[in-house]
C-alpha cells in the first residue's frame, strides 16, 4: 500500500458559535486542525496509509490532538512528545460582504521549538512513497524551517515524491523571508500547489489579466504562473486552485494543472460555503491520491477539485468525505439531492 508522510503543526481551533463575532462570543467551540494534518486526515479517509509528523506537549491538550488524529486513522506513532504548548487559532466566520478572520496564538508552540535531532527521518520515511509539507511550517520559526529542509533532503535521498503547498501566511512572515526560505526548500520539491495569490506573495510571479479582490480570474494568466513555477524550480507538476470570491458565503471554485507543458483545466463549481478552512488542504490530498492511484492528469485534477468543493460544505478543518462521494461529484452528480 502507498504510504504518505506529512509534517507540520496541528492546532487547537477555537471558534464562536455560528456567525457570532469574536466580540460577541460567550463561548468557543473546540476542534483541531492544521494544513498538513488536514491532508493526512483526508488521505486516511481515502484509504491511504498516512503518518503525521509533529511535536506536541505531553499534557492533555497535546494528547487530545493525538487522539483526534487517531480517530480518523492517521498513524501518530512518530509524533514526538515535548515542548510547552499547542498552537491555537481563533476563527470568526464571515458572512456576505464581511470576511472571515483568523487570529493566531501559536508563538513558541512545540513544533516551532522542535529541533532536527528530535526526529529520525530514516525511520520515518521507511517504506514511504510520498512526503508533503506546506509553507506554513517553515514560517513558524528558523528551527522549523531547518526541520523542513532536513526532511526534504532525507525524502529525496530515499526517492520519495515531495509535494509542497506554498500556503503563504502574511501573519507569520514577510514576503522577503518567505521567498528566501521557500526557494531553498523548492529545490527538493516535485509537485507545487498554490492558490491564486501564493506564487506572487512568495516568488513575485503574478498572473496577468487577473484581480483576486474583484474575483477576476484569467486561465491564461495562471497557466503562465504554473509554467513559470515549473521552469524556475524544475518541477514535475504545478497546480493552482482558483477561487472567485463573490462573497464570504459564495465562491466559484476550480483549478488548473500543468505537466510537461500540457495544461488541464477543471470544471468550475459554484460553492455555498459552510466552512472554507482546509479547502486548499483537501485539494492537495485529492491530488496526492490521484497521483498515487494512477489517475490521468484530467481525472486527478477533477478529483482534487471535487474533494475540495465538498470540504467547503463541512464544519471544521478536516474533510470527512470518501472516495466514492468525490468521484460522484467529479462525474457530474452535483445536484445535492437527498440520498436514500
mmCIF file of C-alpha atoms in Angstrom:
data_model
loop_
_atom_site.group_PDB
_atom_site.id
_atom_site.type_symbol
_atom_site.label_atom_id
_atom_site.label_comp_id
_atom_site.label_asym_id
_atom_site.label_seq_id
_atom_site.Cartn_x
_atom_site.Cartn_y
_atom_site.Cartn_z
ATOM 1 C CA UNK A 1 0.000 0.000 0.000
ATOM 2 C CA UNK A 2 1.162 3.570 -0.748
ATOM 3 C CA UNK A 3 2.352 5.447 2.339
ATOM 4 C CA UNK A 4 2.329 9.217 2.739
ATOM 5 C CA UNK A 5 4.177 11.256 5.374
ATOM 6 C CA UNK A 6 3.110 14.803 6.247
ATOM 7 C CA UNK A 7 4.967 17.217 8.528
ATOM 8 C CA UNK A 8 3.502 20.247 10.263
ATOM 9 C CA UNK A 9 1.591 21.716 13.167
ATOM 10 C CA UNK A 10 -1.790 20.609 14.432
ATOM 11 C CA UNK A 11 -3.511 23.387 16.350
ATOM 12 C CA UNK A 12 -6.396 23.864 18.705
ATOM 13 C CA UNK A 13 -9.130 25.744 16.840
ATOM 14 C CA UNK A 14 -11.451 27.955 18.885
ATOM 15 C CA UNK A 15 -14.472 29.458 17.156
ATOM 16 C CA UNK A 16 -17.605 31.323 18.298
ATOM 17 C CA UNK A 17 -20.905 29.618 17.621
ATOM 18 C CA UNK A 18 -22.299 30.092 14.109
ATOM 19 C CA UNK A 19 -21.623 33.533 12.735
ATOM 20 C CA UNK A 20 -21.034 35.323 16.038
ATOM 21 C CA UNK A 21 -18.159 37.785 16.019
ATOM 22 C CA UNK A 22 -15.275 37.467 18.464
ATOM 23 C CA UNK A 23 -16.548 40.412 20.497
ATOM 24 C CA UNK A 24 -19.986 38.783 20.811
ATOM 25 C CA UNK A 25 -18.749 35.369 21.916
ATOM 26 C CA UNK A 26 -19.528 33.906 25.331
ATOM 27 C CA UNK A 27 -18.081 30.501 24.447
ATOM 28 C CA UNK A 28 -15.859 28.887 21.835
ATOM 29 C CA UNK A 29 -16.260 25.527 20.117
ATOM 30 C CA UNK A 30 -13.156 23.321 20.115
ATOM 31 C CA UNK A 31 -11.792 21.393 17.158
ATOM 32 C CA UNK A 32 -8.289 20.557 15.904
ATOM 33 C CA UNK A 33 -6.707 21.283 12.558
ATOM 34 C CA UNK A 34 -3.699 22.469 10.585
ATOM 35 C CA UNK A 35 -2.532 22.288 6.981
ATOM 36 C CA UNK A 36 -0.575 19.043 6.863
ATOM 37 C CA UNK A 37 -2.746 17.379 9.498
ATOM 38 C CA UNK A 38 -5.781 18.132 7.331
ATOM 39 C CA UNK A 39 -4.067 16.465 4.365
ATOM 40 C CA UNK A 40 -3.245 13.408 6.471
ATOM 41 C CA UNK A 41 -6.843 13.014 7.655
ATOM 42 C CA UNK A 42 -8.190 13.356 4.101
ATOM 43 C CA UNK A 43 -5.804 10.747 2.741
ATOM 44 C CA UNK A 44 -6.575 8.336 5.575
ATOM 45 C CA UNK A 45 -10.248 8.753 4.708
ATOM 46 C CA UNK A 46 -9.404 7.811 1.124
ATOM 47 C CA UNK A 47 -7.793 4.595 2.356
ATOM 48 C CA UNK A 48 -4.162 5.706 2.044
ATOM 49 C CA UNK A 49 -1.735 4.771 4.827
ATOM 50 C CA UNK A 50 -0.718 8.132 6.234
ATOM 51 C CA UNK A 51 1.510 9.273 9.098
ATOM 52 C CA UNK A 52 1.557 12.790 10.529
ATOM 53 C CA UNK A 53 4.807 14.118 11.987
ATOM 54 C CA UNK A 54 4.882 16.849 14.610
ATOM 55 C CA UNK A 55 5.856 17.634 18.188
ATOM 56 C CA UNK A 56 3.201 18.030 20.867
ATOM 57 C CA UNK A 57 3.311 18.623 24.627
ATOM 58 C CA UNK A 58 2.813 15.676 26.951
ATOM 59 C CA UNK A 59 -0.197 17.270 28.638
ATOM 60 C CA UNK A 60 -3.867 16.533 27.957
ATOM 61 C CA UNK A 61 -4.362 19.155 25.220
ATOM 62 C CA UNK A 62 -1.491 17.634 23.287
ATOM 63 C CA UNK A 63 -2.986 14.190 23.841
ATOM 64 C CA UNK A 64 -6.329 15.476 22.604
ATOM 65 C CA UNK A 65 -4.729 16.380 19.287
ATOM 66 C CA UNK A 66 -3.116 12.939 19.027
ATOM 67 C CA UNK A 67 -6.421 11.252 19.849
ATOM 68 C CA UNK A 68 -8.256 13.243 17.177
ATOM 69 C CA UNK A 69 -5.774 12.156 14.504
ATOM 70 C CA UNK A 70 -6.040 8.539 15.608
ATOM 71 C CA UNK A 71 -9.822 8.772 15.434
ATOM 72 C CA UNK A 72 -9.580 9.178 11.677
ATOM 73 C CA UNK A 73 -6.946 6.517 11.064
ATOM 74 C CA UNK A 74 -3.790 8.631 10.894
ATOM 75 C CA UNK A 75 -0.584 6.991 12.152
ATOM 76 C CA UNK A 76 0.659 9.031 15.125
ATOM 77 C CA UNK A 77 3.481 6.718 16.180
ATOM 78 C CA UNK A 78 6.221 9.139 15.044
ATOM 79 C CA UNK A 79 4.832 12.178 16.883
ATOM 80 C CA UNK A 80 7.422 13.455 19.354
ATOM 81 C CA UNK A 81 6.126 14.471 22.783
ATOM 82 C CA UNK A 82 7.586 17.523 24.467
ATOM 83 C CA UNK A 83 7.553 21.302 24.380
ATOM 84 C CA UNK A 84 5.297 23.622 26.330
ATOM 85 C CA UNK A 85 2.238 24.429 24.276
ATOM 86 C CA UNK A 86 -0.144 23.544 21.482
ATOM 87 C CA UNK A 87 -0.629 26.312 18.943
ATOM 88 C CA UNK A 88 -4.058 27.948 18.918
ATOM 89 C CA UNK A 89 -6.022 29.767 16.277
ATOM 90 C CA UNK A 90 -9.273 31.637 16.667
ATOM 91 C CA UNK A 91 -11.712 31.643 13.747
ATOM 92 C CA UNK A 92 -14.536 34.093 13.154
ATOM 93 C CA UNK A 93 -16.733 33.030 10.232
ATOM 94 C CA UNK A 94 -17.553 35.717 7.705
ATOM 95 C CA UNK A 95 -20.885 36.218 6.032
ATOM 96 C CA UNK A 96 -21.958 38.060 2.905
ATOM 97 C CA UNK A 97 -19.558 41.006 2.481
ATOM 98 C CA UNK A 98 -17.945 40.527 5.923
ATOM 99 C CA UNK A 99 -14.805 38.370 5.583
ATOM 100 C CA UNK A 100 -13.774 35.582 7.915
ATOM 101 C CA UNK A 101 -10.966 36.383 10.355
ATOM 102 C CA UNK A 102 -8.204 34.282 11.876
ATOM 103 C CA UNK A 103 -6.161 35.255 14.928
ATOM 104 C CA UNK A 104 -3.081 33.144 15.693
ATOM 105 C CA UNK A 105 -1.768 32.341 19.151
ATOM 106 C CA UNK A 106 0.946 29.894 18.223
ATOM 107 C CA UNK A 107 4.279 31.516 19.124
ATOM 108 C CA UNK A 108 6.711 29.078 20.757
ATOM 109 C CA UNK A 109 4.470 26.096 20.159
ATOM 110 C CA UNK A 110 6.061 22.664 20.481
ATOM 111 C CA UNK A 111 6.711 22.202 16.757
ATOM 112 C CA UNK A 112 8.041 25.766 16.412
ATOM 113 C CA UNK A 113 10.721 24.977 19.009
ATOM 114 C CA UNK A 114 11.446 21.429 17.771
ATOM 115 C CA UNK A 115 14.972 20.536 16.675
ATOM 116 C CA UNK A 116 16.247 18.329 13.862
ATOM 117 C CA UNK A 117 17.587 15.845 16.430
ATOM 118 C CA UNK A 118 14.027 15.210 17.667
ATOM 119 C CA UNK A 119 13.205 13.165 14.550
ATOM 120 C CA UNK A 120 14.710 10.107 12.874
ATOM 121 C CA UNK A 121 13.904 10.639 9.206
ATOM 122 C CA UNK A 122 15.438 7.346 8.100
ATOM 123 C CA UNK A 123 12.926 5.537 10.278
ATOM 124 C CA UNK A 124 10.018 7.839 9.445
ATOM 125 C CA UNK A 125 10.484 7.501 5.672
ATOM 126 C CA UNK A 126 10.995 3.738 5.707
ATOM 127 C CA UNK A 127 8.549 2.166 3.201
ATOM 128 C CA UNK A 128 7.058 5.594 2.424
ATOM 129 C CA UNK A 129 6.369 6.805 -1.106
ATOM 130 C CA UNK A 130 5.358 10.444 -0.645
ATOM 131 C CA UNK A 131 6.243 13.412 1.586
ATOM 132 C CA UNK A 132 4.071 16.518 1.880
ATOM 133 C CA UNK A 133 4.558 19.812 3.696
ATOM 134 C CA UNK A 134 3.294 23.378 3.351
ATOM 135 C CA UNK A 135 4.808 26.837 3.510
ATOM 136 C CA UNK A 136 3.142 27.349 6.871
ATOM 137 C CA UNK A 137 5.542 25.076 8.769
ATOM 138 C CA UNK A 138 8.858 26.742 7.793
ATOM 139 C CA UNK A 139 7.216 30.100 8.566
ATOM 140 C CA UNK A 140 6.815 29.161 12.224
ATOM 141 C CA UNK A 141 10.480 29.584 13.190
ATOM 142 C CA UNK A 142 14.015 29.216 11.896
ATOM 143 C CA UNK A 143 14.258 25.821 13.599
ATOM 144 C CA UNK A 144 11.023 24.687 11.919
ATOM 145 C CA UNK A 145 12.425 25.802 8.558
ATOM 146 C CA UNK A 146 15.588 23.792 9.240
ATOM 147 C CA UNK A 147 13.419 20.819 10.183
ATOM 148 C CA UNK A 148 11.570 21.041 6.858
ATOM 149 C CA UNK A 149 14.845 21.228 4.963
ATOM 150 C CA UNK A 150 16.235 18.157 6.741
ATOM 151 C CA UNK A 151 13.032 16.247 5.985
ATOM 152 C CA UNK A 152 13.086 17.249 2.312
ATOM 153 C CA UNK A 153 16.717 16.218 1.895
ATOM 154 C CA UNK A 154 16.091 12.842 3.516
ATOM 155 C CA UNK A 155 12.930 12.259 1.477
ATOM 156 C CA UNK A 156 14.738 12.921 -1.805
ATOM 157 C CA UNK A 157 17.650 10.674 -0.831
ATOM 158 C CA UNK A 158 15.157 7.874 -0.267
ATOM 159 C CA UNK A 159 13.422 8.502 -3.592
ATOM 160 C CA UNK A 160 10.116 9.832 -2.271
ATOM 161 C CA UNK A 161 7.937 12.193 -4.268
ATOM 162 C CA UNK A 162 7.842 15.549 -2.454
ATOM 163 C CA UNK A 163 4.899 17.925 -2.682
ATOM 164 C CA UNK A 164 4.519 21.387 -1.212
ATOM 165 C CA UNK A 165 1.542 23.702 -0.864
ATOM 166 C CA UNK A 166 3.008 27.218 -0.757
ATOM 167 C CA UNK A 167 0.303 28.446 1.668
ATOM 168 C CA UNK A 168 1.731 31.933 2.278
ATOM 169 C CA UNK A 169 0.646 33.444 5.608
ATOM 170 C CA UNK A 170 1.373 37.160 5.993
ATOM 171 C CA UNK A 171 0.752 36.898 9.735
ATOM 172 C CA UNK A 172 3.715 34.517 10.087
ATOM 173 C CA UNK A 173 6.477 36.012 7.935
ATOM 174 C CA UNK A 174 7.370 38.602 5.308
ATOM 175 C CA UNK A 175 7.349 38.038 1.577
ATOM 176 C CA UNK A 176 11.115 38.551 1.515
ATOM 177 C CA UNK A 177 11.820 35.850 4.086
ATOM 178 C CA UNK A 178 9.259 33.515 2.533
ATOM 179 C CA UNK A 179 10.987 33.846 -0.841
ATOM 180 C CA UNK A 180 14.421 33.154 0.639
ATOM 181 C CA UNK A 181 13.394 30.120 2.706
ATOM 182 C CA UNK A 182 10.953 28.583 0.242
ATOM 183 C CA UNK A 183 13.391 28.938 -2.665
ATOM 184 C CA UNK A 184 15.798 26.694 -0.781
ATOM 185 C CA UNK A 185 13.114 24.141 0.006
ATOM 186 C CA UNK A 186 11.708 24.088 -3.524
ATOM 187 C CA UNK A 187 14.967 22.568 -4.744
ATOM 188 C CA UNK A 188 13.649 19.258 -3.370
ATOM 189 C CA UNK A 189 10.005 19.597 -4.462
ATOM 190 C CA UNK A 190 8.448 17.636 -7.331
ATOM 191 C CA UNK A 191 4.892 18.964 -7.196
ATOM 192 C CA UNK A 192 3.983 22.512 -6.178
ATOM 193 C CA UNK A 193 0.464 23.500 -5.183
ATOM 194 C CA UNK A 194 -0.624 27.101 -4.767
ATOM 195 C CA UNK A 195 -3.708 29.250 -4.595
ATOM 196 C CA UNK A 196 -4.302 32.215 -6.869
ATOM 197 C CA UNK A 197 -2.136 34.555 -4.734
ATOM 198 C CA UNK A 198 0.679 32.366 -3.371
ATOM 199 C CA UNK A 199 3.075 32.458 -6.313
ATOM 200 C CA UNK A 200 3.059 36.254 -6.283
ATOM 201 C CA UNK A 201 3.289 36.566 -2.499
ATOM 202 C CA UNK A 202 6.204 34.143 -2.218
ATOM 203 C CA UNK A 203 8.084 34.415 -5.522
ATOM 204 C CA UNK A 204 6.739 37.577 -7.153
ATOM 205 C CA UNK A 205 5.198 35.600 -10.042
ATOM 206 C CA UNK A 206 1.975 37.405 -10.956
ATOM 207 C CA UNK A 207 -0.884 36.255 -13.177
ATOM 208 C CA UNK A 208 -1.717 38.656 -15.983
ATOM 209 C CA UNK A 209 -5.254 39.953 -16.505
ATOM 210 C CA UNK A 210 -6.430 38.787 -13.053
ATOM 211 C CA UNK A 211 -7.634 40.547 -9.907
ATOM 212 C CA UNK A 212 -8.440 38.251 -6.983
ATOM 213 C CA UNK A 213 -10.082 41.036 -4.980
ATOM 214 C CA UNK A 214 -12.727 41.585 -7.644
ATOM 215 C CA UNK A 215 -12.891 37.863 -8.461
ATOM 216 C CA UNK A 216 -11.493 38.245 -11.981
ATOM 217 C CA UNK A 217 -9.512 35.108 -12.860
ATOM 218 C CA UNK A 218 -7.699 34.538 -16.150
ATOM 219 C CA UNK A 219 -6.871 30.922 -17.003
ATOM 220 C CA UNK A 220 -4.195 32.076 -19.428
ATOM 221 C CA UNK A 221 -2.601 34.216 -16.715
ATOM 222 C CA UNK A 222 -2.418 31.305 -14.300
ATOM 223 C CA UNK A 223 -1.114 28.978 -16.991
ATOM 224 C CA UNK A 224 1.801 31.389 -17.224
ATOM 225 C CA UNK A 225 2.242 31.259 -13.436
ATOM 226 C CA UNK A 226 2.245 27.453 -13.379
ATOM 227 C CA UNK A 227 4.715 27.302 -16.241
ATOM 228 C CA UNK A 228 6.978 29.847 -14.528
ATOM 229 C CA UNK A 229 6.999 27.800 -11.318
ATOM 230 C CA UNK A 230 7.889 24.629 -13.222
ATOM 231 C CA UNK A 231 10.705 26.346 -15.103
ATOM 232 C CA UNK A 232 12.105 28.108 -12.031
ATOM 233 C CA UNK A 233 12.210 25.031 -9.798
ATOM 234 C CA UNK A 234 12.341 22.158 -12.343
ATOM 235 C CA UNK A 235 9.041 20.751 -11.082
ATOM 236 C CA UNK A 236 7.180 17.744 -12.445
ATOM 237 C CA UNK A 237 3.779 19.364 -11.862
ATOM 238 C CA UNK A 238 2.308 22.658 -10.706
ATOM 239 C CA UNK A 239 -1.324 23.033 -9.665
ATOM 240 C CA UNK A 240 -3.123 26.262 -8.834
ATOM 241 C CA UNK A 241 -6.518 26.487 -7.183
ATOM 242 C CA UNK A 242 -8.670 29.341 -8.473
ATOM 243 C CA UNK A 243 -11.190 30.952 -6.147
ATOM 244 C CA UNK A 244 -13.558 33.589 -7.494
ATOM 245 C CA UNK A 245 -14.888 35.308 -4.396
ATOM 246 C CA UNK A 246 -18.433 36.556 -4.852
ATOM 247 C CA UNK A 247 -18.916 36.973 -1.104
ATOM 248 C CA UNK A 248 -17.804 35.282 2.119
ATOM 249 C CA UNK A 249 -20.583 32.728 1.593
ATOM 250 C CA UNK A 250 -20.413 32.133 -2.138
ATOM 251 C CA UNK A 251 -17.385 31.353 -4.278
ATOM 252 C CA UNK A 252 -16.669 29.829 -7.641
ATOM 253 C CA UNK A 253 -14.033 27.127 -7.271
ATOM 254 C CA UNK A 254 -11.763 25.405 -9.781
ATOM 255 C CA UNK A 255 -8.109 24.737 -10.591
ATOM 256 C CA UNK A 256 -5.522 24.275 -13.314
ATOM 257 C CA UNK A 257 -2.686 21.781 -13.606
ATOM 258 C CA UNK A 258 0.470 21.968 -15.678
ATOM 259 C CA UNK A 259 2.642 18.936 -16.507
ATOM 260 C CA UNK A 260 5.141 18.518 -19.343
ATOM 261 C CA UNK A 261 3.950 21.793 -20.919
ATOM 262 C CA UNK A 262 0.413 20.421 -21.096
ATOM 263 C CA UNK A 263 -2.386 22.248 -19.305
ATOM 264 C CA UNK A 264 -5.526 20.878 -17.718
ATOM 265 C CA UNK A 265 -8.467 22.988 -16.532
ATOM 266 C CA UNK A 266 -11.087 21.653 -14.134
ATOM 267 C CA UNK A 267 -14.799 22.290 -14.212
ATOM 268 C CA UNK A 268 -15.907 25.193 -12.050
ATOM 269 C CA UNK A 269 -18.187 24.769 -9.041
ATOM 270 C CA UNK A 270 -20.471 27.409 -7.556
ATOM 271 C CA UNK A 271 -19.974 26.739 -3.832
ATOM 272 C CA UNK A 272 -22.154 27.940 -0.967
ATOM 273 C CA UNK A 273 -19.708 27.854 1.922
ATOM 274 C CA UNK A 274 -20.260 26.202 5.283
ATOM 275 C CA UNK A 275 -16.573 26.302 6.298
ATOM 276 C CA UNK A 276 -13.775 27.164 3.882
ATOM 277 C CA UNK A 277 -10.847 26.424 6.216
ATOM 278 C CA UNK A 278 -8.967 23.412 4.881
ATOM 279 C CA UNK A 279 -10.225 23.820 1.316
ATOM 280 C CA UNK A 280 -6.726 24.005 -0.127
ATOM 281 C CA UNK A 281 -5.539 21.112 2.035
ATOM 282 C CA UNK A 282 -8.337 18.912 0.740
ATOM 283 C CA UNK A 283 -7.277 19.787 -2.814
ATOM 284 C CA UNK A 284 -3.702 18.761 -2.004
ATOM 285 C CA UNK A 285 -4.914 15.463 -0.564
ATOM 286 C CA UNK A 286 -7.043 14.816 -3.637
ATOM 287 C CA UNK A 287 -4.131 15.492 -5.987
ATOM 288 C CA UNK A 288 -1.806 13.242 -3.984
ATOM 289 C CA UNK A 289 -4.409 10.457 -4.001
ATOM 290 C CA UNK A 290 -4.886 10.845 -7.751
ATOM 291 C CA UNK A 291 -1.149 10.521 -8.395
ATOM 292 C CA UNK A 292 -0.775 7.515 -6.116
ATOM 293 C CA UNK A 293 -3.679 5.649 -7.697
ATOM 294 C CA UNK A 294 -2.728 6.245 -11.323
ATOM 295 C CA UNK A 295 -5.438 8.633 -12.459
ATOM 296 C CA UNK A 296 -4.867 10.612 -15.635
ATOM 297 C CA UNK A 297 -3.991 14.273 -15.186
ATOM 298 C CA UNK A 298 -7.504 15.445 -16.052
ATOM 299 C CA UNK A 299 -9.135 12.801 -13.852
ATOM 300 C CA UNK A 300 -6.806 13.657 -10.983
ATOM 301 C CA UNK A 301 -7.448 17.371 -11.247
ATOM 302 C CA UNK A 302 -11.208 16.846 -11.305
ATOM 303 C CA UNK A 303 -10.962 14.535 -8.298
ATOM 304 C CA UNK A 304 -8.928 17.072 -6.316
ATOM 305 C CA UNK A 305 -11.262 19.967 -7.140
ATOM 306 C CA UNK A 306 -14.355 17.899 -6.306
ATOM 307 C CA UNK A 307 -12.826 16.836 -2.977
ATOM 308 C CA UNK A 308 -12.101 20.440 -2.054
ATOM 309 C CA UNK A 309 -15.518 21.558 -3.250
ATOM 310 C CA UNK A 310 -17.097 19.112 -0.800
ATOM 311 C CA UNK A 311 -14.804 20.288 2.006
ATOM 312 C CA UNK A 312 -16.347 23.761 1.788
ATOM 313 C CA UNK A 313 -19.627 22.182 2.931
ATOM 314 C CA UNK A 314 -18.201 20.562 6.087
ATOM 315 C CA UNK A 315 -17.640 22.139 9.503
ATOM 316 C CA UNK A 316 -14.098 22.023 10.888
ATOM 317 C CA UNK A 317 -10.688 21.717 9.260
ATOM 318 C CA UNK A 318 -10.992 18.066 8.257
ATOM 319 C CA UNK A 319 -12.601 16.804 5.049
ATOM 320 C CA UNK A 320 -14.919 13.976 6.069
ATOM 321 C CA UNK A 321 -15.664 12.505 2.629
ATOM 322 C CA UNK A 322 -14.924 9.175 0.981
ATOM 323 C CA UNK A 323 -13.582 8.382 -2.466
ATOM 324 C CA UNK A 324 -16.992 7.348 -3.789
ATOM 325 C CA UNK A 325 -18.569 10.674 -2.820
ATOM 326 C CA UNK A 326 -15.786 12.606 -4.505
ATOM 327 C CA UNK A 327 -15.957 10.536 -7.685
ATOM 328 C CA UNK A 328 -19.712 11.006 -7.924
ATOM 329 C CA UNK A 329 -19.345 14.777 -7.770
ATOM 330 C CA UNK A 330 -16.403 14.763 -10.181
ATOM 331 C CA UNK A 331 -18.531 12.635 -12.514
ATOM 332 C CA UNK A 332 -21.276 15.239 -12.634
ATOM 333 C CA UNK A 333 -23.637 14.374 -9.771
ATOM 334 C CA UNK A 334 -23.785 17.878 -8.286
ATOM 335 C CA UNK A 335 -27.499 18.225 -7.557
ATOM 336 C CA UNK A 336 -27.224 17.792 -3.793
ATOM 337 C CA UNK A 337 -30.393 15.709 -3.791
ATOM 338 C CA UNK A 338 -31.129 13.516 -0.798
ATOM 339 C CA UNK A 339 -29.519 10.073 -0.989
ATOM 340 C CA UNK A 340 -31.970 7.413 0.256
#
